[in-house]
Structures are given as structure tokens and as C-alpha cells.
């Protein structure tokens, strides 16, 4: 089977999420990549180094600069004439583009696969991760999005892909990029961090989040996360949110601080290797999934913890 | 302009789903069902656009069993003007739903279609994007702000790392994210009024759509259960546990 993997990048570097997709694709067959964007020579060269990669299709066109699905999806659909499967990371970019490609190809997409069970058989989570479905496609071509935390990342070196320019596609003329506000973070990215320190509503304010959660994260070199309640209350920006509607993470250690553990939150973090919960309510559902639970007032326990590690 | 708002009847988000012991699916017998939360946000946004004078008519649509009528009545009670139920007892996949919605869009010629970004049962996150592909319209997914300006709409999107704004030519497809708005509750008088609002019943065949599934569900199983953890007595014990795992700087 020939697969085509969507390379997510920021114009400078290949994003980590892509590497897990390459691993998933390699379980299906030959791995080809698509690097689309504006002035992406550097990205294409890096992509060709990824272990196990065959051909790297490079579509360099200003119309592909901001990942607009109206422009990208027809390009992918055209390349799919010579591929059997299209795989994209289950990031906001992948989720935006892949279903548009699937409908253009008249196939059903299989979203957020967790494993490859056979040539056309996969597992995926449903009901906020409360059930795992094993599904089998009967379509001629596959369109898949891949949950990054479910697959090992392919090595970024050792590959020797051949770069080939694609001239297809252009501006569909129905959408344009206006601007972006990207939250500045000088710490590991949430979805690839080894340690995550997450705060919930019990913090009570943005100041307390800064005062209690941030120093612990700094000490551990951890990424910062939050529950939806903390995001809705305005303690932190939206992109900190871990859960069914936010980011799905699976770090080595996840600290849930002042988070009760609603099913929507658990959906985003219950595959973490070790979960540490600090909550003053000993009946909080988070303790049912926590490896280490501490029933204590977070405002005294967390600073004490920060001081002692 | 007309706004089309697809809504889905799903297991209520507060109910913990139980996997059937025979592995055929999740037990939906005698459990509370509600409108998918992201769809409520879609209905609310459509109503707000009418309150701003942008929308002239709001049509709620659902594809599903006869009981989905309740979900449509909820949309009507919130403020939708009329409803269309495309009735079927089959489980319909996003691609077939998108084809049915394309049929309705062809007939109704809406200026905007506002869907939820995903349904909380299948967690697919596909229907809006697929409808956009089939209609050839632009898509503004994961919207946290929607501003119609003449013949285009500016959609602010929640993306990994922050926000992004795109400008889309109308007609367009928008899918809602949680932060777009806070949906209103239907008042009792409005619930009563909703009972007399028009509700058309159609079938997938009326739109020439074959709903046969492309993806077969082989089995549904419980996720792996985490082994029971321990409660530590104090911070010192927690620190000792963390150090034993090698978590310290």
C-alpha cells in the first residue's frame, strides 16, 4: 500500500505530530510525504531525513501558505490518484483538512486512530475515550487521522527520501488568512511534554495559577495545562486545555491540581503513564485514576512540593 | 440570509457511557439523551445572528430516528423558525449525513450552515468539513467568533497554540467550538410555542442518499482500566514517590 502523509510544519520545521503519523503509515506500507506551503525547501529537506520515508512531494505555492483546506484538499485529492491512504495528525490542522479530502474522494474518514489492526482495520476512541471501537473500512482508499500519543515518533534522521516537486493546485479563491494570535510559551509543547502540570477551577484565579502552578512546572521543566473550568474562568488561555474538546496528552507524569476529574477532562489525560492528583475533596473522581493521590489543600501542598523537589 | 443548523441527538454529556457486554456498542437503552453540546452552540449562534439582523430564517435539521424530533423541538424552543427531520433508524455516518445536508442546502440555499465541531458520541469531527467539500464552500472550523460582513464572514478559529482568523466567501460552513457562546435555555412559553412551529419529515431517499455504512464497527470494548493507585499521607511521601520514579530536577 502506498501512503501519503501530511507533513504539518510552521514553515521552518516539521512538527512532532507528523513523526507519529509516519510510524502509523509505515505499518500500512510505503511512506510518502506531502510538504505543502510557501517557501518550504528547508522543511522538505528535513522531511526527507525522517527514517523510513520514500518520496517527499513538495507543493510550493503561496496559496498553501496558511493551510487553508479549500486550497490544500484539492491538491491532496489529486495526489491520492496514485496513493492508497492519506494520513494526517489529529491536530487542529489535520482535523480541518482530512475530512475535506475524504469527501472529495467519496470515502469515510476514520478519525484519531489508536492502532493499526490490519490493512483496513483500526481502533479508535469514542464517547470521550470511554469506549474503544475496532473498525474496518470498506472504502477503496483510506483517509485517517492519527492520535499522536498512540504511536512512537519516527526518528528525524537516517532517512533518504527523494524530493519531487508538485505543480498541482492553487488558490480556490473562496477563503483567505487574516491573522493569528499564537500564545507565547517558553516551555515544552503540551502534546509532546514528558511532564505536565495542570490546574483546575479550585485555583480560584489567574494570579493563583501563576503563583502555585507555574513554579512547580518551572522546577520540573514541565508544560502547563488546565481543565476546561480553569480556561472558561479565564485563568489561562484556551490552548492550555486538556480534555475531549482540548488537547489529548499522554506524558510520563501528569499532575492534576485542583481538578475534580470530569469525564471530559479524563478523556484528554488518562493515558498518561503516571497521574498525580492533589485535591482537597477525597471523593473527587480524579482519585480513581490517579497513581498517587494527595488529599490536601493545594495552596499549601503545592508550594511545599515545589520547595522539596 | 437563511441559516441551516444541523443538530444531533446524543447520549447526554453527563452520563457515563457503558459498553455492552456483547461488544456491539454502547448501551443507549433507557439513558438520558440530549442535543449535542456543540450543536446547542450552533443554534445559539444562529439566533444571535438573527438578533443582529444578519439572519432572516433559521432552519434546524436532524438526521436520525423519530425521537430526534425532541432535539429539533429543543432547537425550535431556543428560537429556530422551522425544522426538518430526515428520519432513519440506521446509524448514519458523517459522509452520508454531509450528503443529506448537501441536498437540503441545495433546496434551501442558506447563506451559512453552522454545525457543531464534533458530536460527543462518535467524536468524529468530520461532518462540517465534508459538507464544505461537497458544496464547494469555504469552511471555518472550531469557531470562537463569527462576524458576517457583507458577502463574506470572518471566523476566528481555535487552533493548536492559539487563535487564527480566516475570511470566507459566503455561503460558507462554520463549525462551533465551546467558547463561541453560552447557549440560552428555552423558556416554558417558548417550549409551548415550539410545539406549533413547522417540522417537515423526510427520508434519506428523498435526497437520493444511500446510508449504507462504509466503515464496519467490528467491536466496541472498554478502554484499558488503570490499576488502582495509592493515596499518600503527605507531601514528603509524594516527593519520595516522585523521586523513586526519577521525577526531580
Coordinates of C-alpha atoms in Angstrom, one line a residue:
Chain A
X1 CA 0.0 0.0 0.0
X2 CA 1.3 3.5 -0.8
X3 CA 0.5 6.0 1.9
X4 CA 0.6 9.8 1.7
X5 CA 1.4 11.6 5.0
X6 CA 0.5 15.2 5.5
X7 CA 3.6 17.0 7.0
X8 CA 2.5 19.6 9.5
X9 CA 5.0 22.4 9.8
X10 CA 5.3 26.0 10.6
X11 CA 7.3 27.0 7.5
X12 CA 10.6 26.3 9.3
X13 CA 10.4 22.9 11.0
X14 CA 8.4 19.7 10.8
X15 CA 6.1 19.4 13.8
X16 CA 6.5 16.5 16.1
X17 CA 2.9 15.3 15.5
X18 CA 4.0 14.3 11.9
X19 CA 6.5 11.8 13.2
X20 CA 3.9 9.6 15.0
X21 CA 1.9 9.7 11.8
X22 CA 4.9 8.4 9.8
X23 CA 5.1 5.4 12.2
X24 CA 1.4 4.7 11.7
X25 CA 1.8 4.9 7.9
X26 CA 4.8 2.6 7.9
X27 CA 2.6 -0.1 9.4
X28 CA 0.4 0.1 6.2
X29 CA 3.1 0.3 3.6
X30 CA 5.4 2.6 1.6
X31 CA 5.5 6.1 3.2
X32 CA 5.3 9.2 1.0
X33 CA 5.1 12.7 2.5
X34 CA 3.4 15.8 1.3
X35 CA 5.0 19.1 2.3
X36 CA 2.8 22.0 1.2
X37 CA 3.4 25.6 1.9
X38 CA 5.2 28.7 0.8
X39 CA 9.0 28.5 0.6
X40 CA 9.3 25.1 2.1
X41 CA 12.6 23.9 0.7
X42 CA 14.1 23.6 4.2
X43 CA 11.1 21.7 5.6
X44 CA 11.2 19.3 2.6
X45 CA 14.9 18.6 3.2
X46 CA 14.3 17.9 6.9
X47 CA 11.3 15.7 6.0
X48 CA 13.3 13.6 3.6
X49 CA 15.6 12.7 6.5
X50 CA 12.8 11.2 8.5
X51 CA 13.5 7.4 8.9
X52 CA 11.5 5.2 6.6
X53 CA 10.4 7.9 4.2
X54 CA 10.3 7.2 0.4
X55 CA 9.2 10.1 -1.7
X56 CA 8.6 13.7 -0.5
X57 CA 6.1 15.6 -2.6
X58 CA 6.7 19.3 -2.3
X59 CA 3.9 21.7 -3.3
X60 CA 5.4 25.2 -3.0
X61 CA 2.8 27.8 -3.7
X62 CA 1.7 30.9 -1.8
X63 CA -1.9 29.5 -1.8
X64 CA -0.7 26.7 0.5
X65 CA 0.9 29.1 3.0
X66 CA -1.7 29.1 5.8
X67 CA -3.0 25.5 5.5
X68 CA -6.4 26.7 4.1
X69 CA -8.3 23.5 3.5
X70 CA -10.1 25.0 0.5
X71 CA -6.7 25.1 -1.3
X72 CA -5.0 22.1 0.3
X73 CA -7.7 19.5 0.0
X74 CA -8.0 19.5 -3.9
X75 CA -4.2 19.2 -4.0
X76 CA -4.2 16.1 -1.7
X77 CA -7.2 14.6 -3.6
X78 CA -5.2 14.9 -6.8
X79 CA -2.1 13.2 -5.3
X80 CA -4.4 10.5 -3.9
X81 CA -4.9 9.2 -7.5
X82 CA -1.6 7.5 -7.0
X83 CA -1.8 6.6 -3.3
X84 CA -4.0 4.2 -1.3
X85 CA -4.1 6.0 2.1
X86 CA -3.9 9.6 3.3
X87 CA -2.8 10.1 6.9
X88 CA -2.8 13.3 8.9
X89 CA -2.1 14.1 12.5
X90 CA -5.2 14.6 14.6
X91 CA -4.2 18.2 15.3
X92 CA -6.4 21.1 14.6
X93 CA -4.8 21.4 11.2
X94 CA -5.2 17.7 10.3
X95 CA -8.8 17.6 11.5
X96 CA -9.5 20.7 9.4
X97 CA -8.1 19.3 6.2
X98 CA -8.5 15.4 6.2
X99 CA -12.4 15.2 6.2
X100 CA -12.5 17.7 3.3
X101 CA -10.1 15.4 1.4
X102 CA -12.2 12.3 2.3
X103 CA -15.4 13.8 1.0
X104 CA -13.7 14.8 -2.2
X105 CA -12.6 11.2 -2.6
X106 CA -16.1 10.0 -1.6
X107 CA -14.7 7.9 1.3
X108 CA -15.4 7.8 5.0
X109 CA -12.6 9.1 7.2
X110 CA -11.5 7.1 10.3
X111 CA -10.7 9.7 13.0
X112 CA -7.9 9.6 15.6
X113 CA -6.7 6.0 15.2
X114 CA -5.0 4.5 18.2
X115 CA -3.7 1.4 16.5
X116 CA -3.4 -0.4 13.1
X117 CA -5.0 -3.8 13.4
X118 CA -4.9 -4.8 9.8
X119 CA -4.7 -3.4 6.3
X120 CA -8.1 -1.7 6.7
X121 CA -8.8 -2.2 10.4
X122 CA -8.1 0.2 13.2
X123 CA -9.0 1.1 16.7
X124 CA -10.3 4.5 17.7
X125 CA -11.8 6.1 20.9
X126 CA -15.5 7.0 21.0
X127 CA -17.6 8.6 23.8
X128 CA -14.7 10.7 25.1
X129 CA -12.5 7.7 25.3
X130 CA -14.9 5.8 27.4
X131 CA -15.1 3.1 24.8
X132 CA -12.7 1.8 22.1
X133 CA -14.1 0.8 18.7
X134 CA -12.4 -1.6 16.4
X135 CA -13.5 -0.6 12.9
X136 CA -12.9 -1.8 9.4
X137 CA -13.1 0.3 6.2
X138 CA -14.7 -1.0 3.0
X139 CA -13.7 2.1 1.0
X140 CA -11.2 1.8 -1.8
X141 CA -8.9 4.4 -0.3
X142 CA -8.3 5.2 3.3
X143 CA -8.3 8.6 5.0
X144 CA -7.1 8.5 8.5
X145 CA -6.2 10.9 11.3
X146 CA -3.7 9.6 13.8
X147 CA -3.6 10.3 17.5
X148 CA 0.0 11.4 18.1
X149 CA 0.2 10.0 21.6
X150 CA -0.7 6.5 20.5
X151 CA 2.3 5.9 18.2
X152 CA 6.1 6.2 18.7
X153 CA 7.7 9.0 16.9
X154 CA 9.8 8.1 13.8
X155 CA 13.4 9.2 14.0
X156 CA 14.2 12.5 12.4
X157 CA 17.4 11.2 10.8
X158 CA 18.5 8.2 8.9
X159 CA 16.0 8.5 6.1
X160 CA 16.8 9.2 2.4
X161 CA 13.6 10.3 0.8
X162 CA 13.6 11.7 -2.7
X163 CA 12.2 15.2 -3.2
X164 CA 9.8 15.7 -6.0
X165 CA 8.0 19.0 -6.9
X166 CA 4.3 19.0 -7.4
X167 CA 2.8 21.6 -9.6
X168 CA -0.9 20.9 -8.9
X169 CA -3.4 23.1 -7.3
X170 CA -3.6 26.8 -6.4
X171 CA -5.9 29.3 -4.8
X172 CA -9.6 28.3 -4.8
X173 CA -10.4 31.9 -4.2
X174 CA -13.0 31.4 -1.5
X175 CA -11.0 31.8 1.7
X176 CA -8.1 33.8 2.9
X177 CA -5.9 34.1 6.0
X178 CA -6.5 37.2 8.1
X179 CA -4.2 36.8 11.1
X180 CA -3.2 34.7 14.1
X181 CA -2.7 35.2 17.8
X182 CA -0.4 32.4 18.9
X183 CA 0.1 32.2 22.7
X184 CA 3.8 32.5 23.5
X185 CA 5.2 29.6 25.5
X186 CA 8.8 29.3 26.5
X187 CA 8.3 25.7 27.7
X188 CA 7.7 22.3 26.2
X189 CA 4.7 21.9 23.9
X190 CA 1.7 20.4 25.8
X191 CA 1.2 17.4 23.4
X192 CA 4.9 16.3 23.4
X193 CA 5.9 17.2 27.0
X194 CA 7.2 14.5 29.3
X195 CA 5.7 16.2 32.4
X196 CA 2.6 18.3 32.6
X197 CA 1.3 20.3 35.5
X198 CA -2.4 21.1 35.1
X199 CA -4.5 23.3 37.2
X200 CA -8.3 23.4 37.7
X201 CA -11.1 25.6 38.9
X202 CA -10.0 25.2 42.6
X203 CA -7.2 27.6 42.0
X204 CA -9.7 30.4 42.0
X205 CA -7.9 33.0 39.9
X206 CA -5.3 33.6 37.2
X207 CA -2.9 35.0 39.8
X208 CA -3.1 31.8 41.9
X209 CA -2.4 29.8 38.7
X210 CA 0.7 31.8 38.2
X211 CA 1.7 31.7 41.9
X212 CA 1.0 28.0 42.5
X213 CA 1.1 26.0 39.3
X214 CA 3.8 27.8 37.3
X215 CA 6.7 27.5 39.9
X216 CA 6.1 23.7 40.1
X217 CA 6.1 23.4 36.3
X218 CA 9.3 25.5 36.1
X219 CA 11.0 23.3 38.7
X220 CA 10.1 20.2 36.7
X221 CA 10.7 21.6 33.3
X222 CA 7.0 20.8 32.6
X223 CA 4.4 22.0 30.2
X224 CA 1.4 23.9 31.6
X225 CA -2.2 22.5 31.3
X226 CA -5.6 23.3 32.6
X227 CA -9.1 21.9 32.9
X228 CA -11.9 23.5 30.9
X229 CA -13.3 25.1 34.1
X230 CA -10.0 26.9 34.5
X231 CA -10.0 28.0 30.9
X232 CA -13.6 29.1 31.0
X233 CA -12.9 31.1 34.2
X234 CA -10.2 32.9 32.3
X235 CA -7.2 31.7 34.4
X236 CA -5.3 30.6 31.4
X237 CA -5.6 30.7 27.5
X238 CA -7.8 28.2 25.7
X239 CA -4.9 26.3 24.2
X240 CA -3.8 25.1 27.7
X241 CA -7.0 23.0 27.9
X242 CA -6.6 19.2 28.3
X243 CA -9.7 17.1 27.5
X244 CA -12.2 15.8 25.0
X245 CA -12.5 19.3 23.4
X246 CA -8.9 20.4 24.1
X247 CA -5.7 18.5 23.7
X248 CA -5.1 14.8 24.2
X249 CA -1.9 14.2 26.1
X250 CA 0.0 11.2 27.4
X251 CA 3.1 12.4 29.3
X252 CA 5.2 10.4 31.7
X253 CA 3.8 12.3 34.6
X254 CA 0.6 14.3 34.7
X255 CA -0.1 16.5 37.8
X256 CA -3.8 17.3 38.2
X257 CA -4.1 20.0 40.7
X258 CA -7.4 21.2 41.9
X259 CA -9.1 19.2 39.1
X260 CA -12.1 17.1 40.1
X261 CA -11.7 14.7 37.1
X262 CA -14.9 15.1 34.9
X263 CA -15.1 12.5 32.1
X264 CA -14.3 15.2 29.5
X265 CA -11.1 16.0 31.3
X266 CA -10.1 12.4 31.8
X267 CA -10.6 11.8 28.1
X268 CA -7.6 14.0 27.5
X269 CA -5.1 12.6 30.0
X270 CA -6.0 9.2 31.2
X271 CA -3.3 7.5 29.1
X272 CA -0.6 9.4 31.0
X273 CA 2.0 6.9 32.4
X274 CA 1.7 8.2 35.9
X275 CA -1.1 10.5 37.3
X276 CA -0.6 12.5 40.4
X277 CA -3.7 14.2 41.9
X278 CA -3.8 16.9 44.6
X279 CA -7.3 17.8 45.7
X280 CA -8.9 18.5 49.0
X281 CA -12.0 16.5 48.2
X282 CA -11.1 12.9 48.9
X283 CA -14.2 11.8 46.8
X284 CA -13.1 13.6 43.7
X285 CA -13.3 11.2 40.7
X286 CA -9.7 12.1 39.8
X287 CA -8.5 9.9 42.6
X288 CA -10.0 6.9 40.8
X289 CA -7.4 7.2 38.0
X290 CA -4.5 8.7 40.0
X291 CA -1.5 6.6 40.7
X292 CA -0.6 8.9 43.6
X293 CA -3.2 10.9 45.3
X294 CA -2.8 13.5 48.0
X295 CA -5.8 14.8 49.8
X296 CA -4.7 18.3 50.8
X297 CA -5.3 22.0 50.3
X298 CA -3.4 22.8 47.1
X299 CA -2.5 26.3 48.3
X300 CA -0.2 24.8 51.0
X301 CA 0.6 21.4 49.5
X302 CA 1.8 22.6 46.0
X303 CA 4.3 25.3 47.3
X304 CA 5.6 22.7 49.8
X305 CA 6.0 20.2 47.0
X306 CA 7.7 22.8 44.8
X307 CA 10.1 23.5 47.7
X308 CA 11.0 19.9 48.3
X309 CA 11.7 18.6 44.8
Chain B
X1 CA -29.9 35.1 4.8
X2 CA -31.1 31.7 5.8
X3 CA -29.1 29.8 8.3
X4 CA -29.1 26.0 8.4
X5 CA -28.3 24.4 11.8
X6 CA -27.8 20.6 11.9
X7 CA -28.3 19.2 15.3
X8 CA -27.7 15.6 16.7
X9 CA -29.4 13.7 19.4
X10 CA -26.7 12.1 21.6
X11 CA -26.2 10.5 24.9
X12 CA -26.3 13.3 27.5
X13 CA -22.8 14.5 28.2
X14 CA -23.2 13.9 32.0
X15 CA -24.0 10.2 31.6
X16 CA -21.1 7.8 31.9
X17 CA -21.3 5.6 28.8
X18 CA -21.4 1.8 29.4
X19 CA -20.1 -0.6 26.9
X20 CA -22.5 -3.5 26.2
X21 CA -21.2 -6.8 27.4
X22 CA -21.5 -8.4 23.9
X23 CA -19.2 -5.8 22.5
X24 CA -21.7 -4.5 19.9
X25 CA -21.7 -0.9 21.1
X26 CA -22.6 1.4 24.0
X27 CA -25.8 0.8 25.9
X28 CA -28.3 3.5 24.9
X29 CA -31.5 1.9 26.3
X30 CA -33.2 4.0 29.0
X31 CA -30.4 6.6 29.2
X32 CA -30.9 10.3 29.0
X33 CA -30.4 11.7 25.5
X34 CA -29.9 15.4 24.7
X35 CA -28.8 17.8 22.0
X36 CA -25.1 17.5 21.3
X37 CA -23.5 20.4 23.2
X38 CA -21.6 21.8 20.2
X39 CA -24.9 21.9 18.3
X40 CA -26.6 23.9 21.0
X41 CA -23.8 26.5 20.5
X42 CA -24.6 26.4 16.8
X43 CA -28.3 27.1 17.4
X44 CA -27.4 29.9 19.8
X45 CA -25.0 31.5 17.3
X46 CA -27.7 31.4 14.5
X47 CA -30.2 33.1 16.9
X48 CA -27.6 35.8 17.8
X49 CA -27.0 36.4 14.1
X50 CA -30.8 36.9 13.6
X51 CA -30.9 39.2 16.6
X52 CA -28.1 41.3 14.9
X53 CA -30.3 41.4 11.7
X54 CA -27.9 39.2 9.7
X55 CA -30.1 36.1 9.6
X56 CA -33.7 36.1 8.4
X57 CA -34.7 32.5 9.0
X58 CA -33.2 29.6 11.0
X59 CA -33.8 26.0 9.9
X60 CA -32.8 23.2 12.3
X61 CA -32.1 19.8 10.7
X62 CA -31.6 16.4 12.3
X63 CA -30.9 13.1 10.7
X64 CA -32.0 10.2 13.0
X65 CA -34.8 8.2 14.5
X66 CA -38.3 9.6 15.2
X67 CA -37.1 10.6 18.7
X68 CA -34.8 13.2 17.2
X69 CA -38.0 15.2 16.9
X70 CA -37.4 16.1 20.6
X71 CA -34.0 17.5 19.7
X72 CA -35.5 19.6 16.9
X73 CA -38.3 20.8 19.2
X74 CA -35.5 22.0 21.6
X75 CA -33.9 23.9 18.8
X76 CA -37.3 25.4 17.9
X77 CA -37.8 26.4 21.6
X78 CA -34.5 28.1 21.6
X79 CA -35.5 30.2 18.6
X80 CA -35.2 28.3 15.3
X81 CA -38.1 29.0 12.9
X82 CA -38.7 25.6 11.4
X83 CA -37.3 22.1 11.4
X84 CA -36.6 19.2 9.1
X85 CA -36.2 15.7 10.4
X86 CA -34.6 13.3 7.9
X87 CA -35.9 10.1 9.5
X88 CA -34.0 6.9 9.6
X89 CA -33.3 4.2 12.2
X90 CA -29.9 3.3 10.7
X91 CA -26.7 4.7 12.2
X92 CA -25.7 7.2 9.6
X93 CA -22.0 8.1 9.0
X94 CA -20.7 11.7 8.6
X95 CA -20.2 11.2 4.9
X96 CA -23.9 10.2 4.3
X97 CA -25.1 13.0 6.7
X98 CA -23.0 15.5 4.7
X99 CA -24.6 14.3 1.5
X100 CA -28.1 14.7 3.0
X101 CA -27.2 18.2 4.3
X102 CA -25.9 19.0 0.8
X103 CA -29.4 18.0 -0.6
X104 CA -31.0 20.3 2.0
X105 CA -28.6 23.1 1.2
X106 CA -29.3 22.8 -2.5
X107 CA -33.1 23.1 -1.7
X108 CA -32.9 25.9 0.9
X109 CA -29.9 27.9 -0.4
X110 CA -28.7 29.0 3.1
X111 CA -26.0 31.8 3.5
X112 CA -24.4 29.9 6.4
X113 CA -24.5 26.4 7.7
X114 CA -23.5 26.2 11.4
X115 CA -22.6 22.8 12.8
X116 CA -21.0 21.6 16.0
X117 CA -17.3 20.8 15.6
X118 CA -17.9 17.2 16.7
X119 CA -20.6 15.0 18.2
X120 CA -19.7 13.7 21.7
X121 CA -20.7 10.2 20.9
X122 CA -18.7 9.3 17.8
X123 CA -16.1 12.1 18.3
X124 CA -15.6 12.1 14.6
X125 CA -15.2 15.8 13.8
X126 CA -15.9 15.4 10.1
X127 CA -19.4 16.4 9.0
X128 CA -18.9 20.1 8.6
X129 CA -15.7 19.7 6.7
X130 CA -17.3 17.0 4.4
X131 CA -20.3 19.2 3.7
X132 CA -17.9 22.1 2.8
X133 CA -16.2 19.8 0.3
X134 CA -19.5 18.6 -1.2
X135 CA -20.9 22.1 -1.6
X136 CA -17.5 23.5 -2.6
X137 CA -18.0 26.2 0.0
X138 CA -15.3 27.6 2.4
X139 CA -15.1 26.3 5.9
X140 CA -14.5 28.0 9.2
X141 CA -14.0 25.1 11.7
X142 CA -13.6 25.3 15.5
X143 CA -15.0 28.8 15.6
X144 CA -14.8 31.0 18.6
X145 CA -16.1 34.2 16.8
X146 CA -18.2 34.7 13.7
X147 CA -18.6 38.1 12.1
X148 CA -20.6 38.4 8.9
X149 CA -19.5 41.4 6.8
X150 CA -21.4 41.8 3.5
X151 CA -20.7 38.9 1.3
X152 CA -18.1 37.3 3.5
X153 CA -17.7 36.1 7.0
X154 CA -14.7 36.4 9.3
X155 CA -14.2 33.3 11.5
X156 CA -11.8 33.2 14.4
X157 CA -10.7 29.7 14.9
X158 CA -9.3 27.8 17.9
X159 CA -6.1 26.2 16.7
X160 CA -3.3 24.4 18.5
X161 CA -1.2 27.2 20.0
X162 CA -3.8 30.0 19.9
X163 CA -6.3 31.6 17.6
X164 CA -6.4 32.2 13.8
X165 CA -8.8 34.3 11.8
X166 CA -9.9 33.5 8.2
X167 CA -12.1 35.4 5.8
X168 CA -14.6 33.2 3.9
X169 CA -16.7 34.0 0.9
X170 CA -20.4 33.3 1.6
X171 CA -22.1 30.9 1.5
X172 CA -19.9 29.1 4.0
X173 CA -19.7 26.4 6.6
X174 CA -18.9 27.1 10.2
X175 CA -18.3 24.6 13.0
X176 CA -18.6 25.7 16.6
X177 CA -16.1 25.4 19.4
X178 CA -17.1 25.6 23.0
X179 CA -16.0 29.2 23.5
X180 CA -18.2 30.6 20.7
X181 CA -21.1 31.4 23.1
X182 CA -23.2 30.3 26.0
X183 CA -26.4 28.8 24.7
X184 CA -29.6 30.1 26.2
X185 CA -32.2 28.0 28.0
X186 CA -35.6 27.6 26.3
X187 CA -38.3 29.2 28.5
X188 CA -41.5 27.4 29.2
X189 CA -43.6 29.7 27.0
X190 CA -41.1 29.1 24.1
X191 CA -41.2 25.4 24.6
X192 CA -45.0 25.6 24.3
X193 CA -44.7 27.8 21.2
X194 CA -42.2 25.4 19.6
X195 CA -44.8 22.7 19.5
X196 CA -46.7 24.6 16.8
X197 CA -43.7 25.5 14.7
X198 CA -43.4 23.6 11.4
X199 CA -41.5 20.4 11.3
X200 CA -41.1 18.5 8.0
X201 CA -40.3 14.8 7.9
X202 CA -38.2 13.5 5.1
X203 CA -36.1 10.4 4.4
X204 CA -32.5 9.9 3.1
X205 CA -34.0 8.6 -0.1
X206 CA -35.7 12.0 -0.7
X207 CA -32.2 13.3 -1.2
X208 CA -31.0 10.3 -3.1
X209 CA -28.6 9.3 -0.4
X210 CA -27.5 5.8 0.3
X211 CA -26.8 5.5 4.1
X212 CA -25.1 2.1 3.9
X213 CA -22.1 2.3 6.2
X214 CA -18.6 2.4 4.7
X215 CA -17.0 1.6 8.0
X216 CA -18.0 -1.5 9.9
X217 CA -17.8 -1.5 13.6
X218 CA -16.2 -4.9 14.4
X219 CA -16.4 -4.5 18.2
X220 CA -16.6 -1.9 20.9
X221 CA -14.7 -2.6 24.1
X222 CA -13.9 -0.9 27.4
X223 CA -10.8 1.1 27.5
X224 CA -7.9 -0.4 29.5
X225 CA -8.5 0.1 33.2
X226 CA -5.9 1.9 35.2
X227 CA -4.6 -0.1 38.1
X228 CA -5.6 1.3 41.4
X229 CA -3.3 3.9 42.8
X230 CA -2.4 4.8 46.3
X231 CA -3.2 7.8 48.5
X232 CA -0.1 9.3 50.0
X233 CA -0.2 10.8 53.5
X234 CA 1.7 14.0 53.0
X235 CA 3.9 16.0 50.6
X236 CA 7.0 14.2 51.9
X237 CA 5.7 10.8 50.9
X238 CA 4.7 12.2 47.5
X239 CA 8.2 13.6 47.0
X240 CA 9.6 10.2 47.9
X241 CA 7.4 8.5 45.3
X242 CA 8.3 11.1 42.6
X243 CA 12.0 10.7 43.4
X244 CA 11.6 6.9 43.1
X245 CA 10.3 7.4 39.6
X246 CA 13.1 9.8 38.8
X247 CA 11.0 12.9 38.6
X248 CA 13.1 15.7 40.0
X249 CA 15.3 18.3 38.7

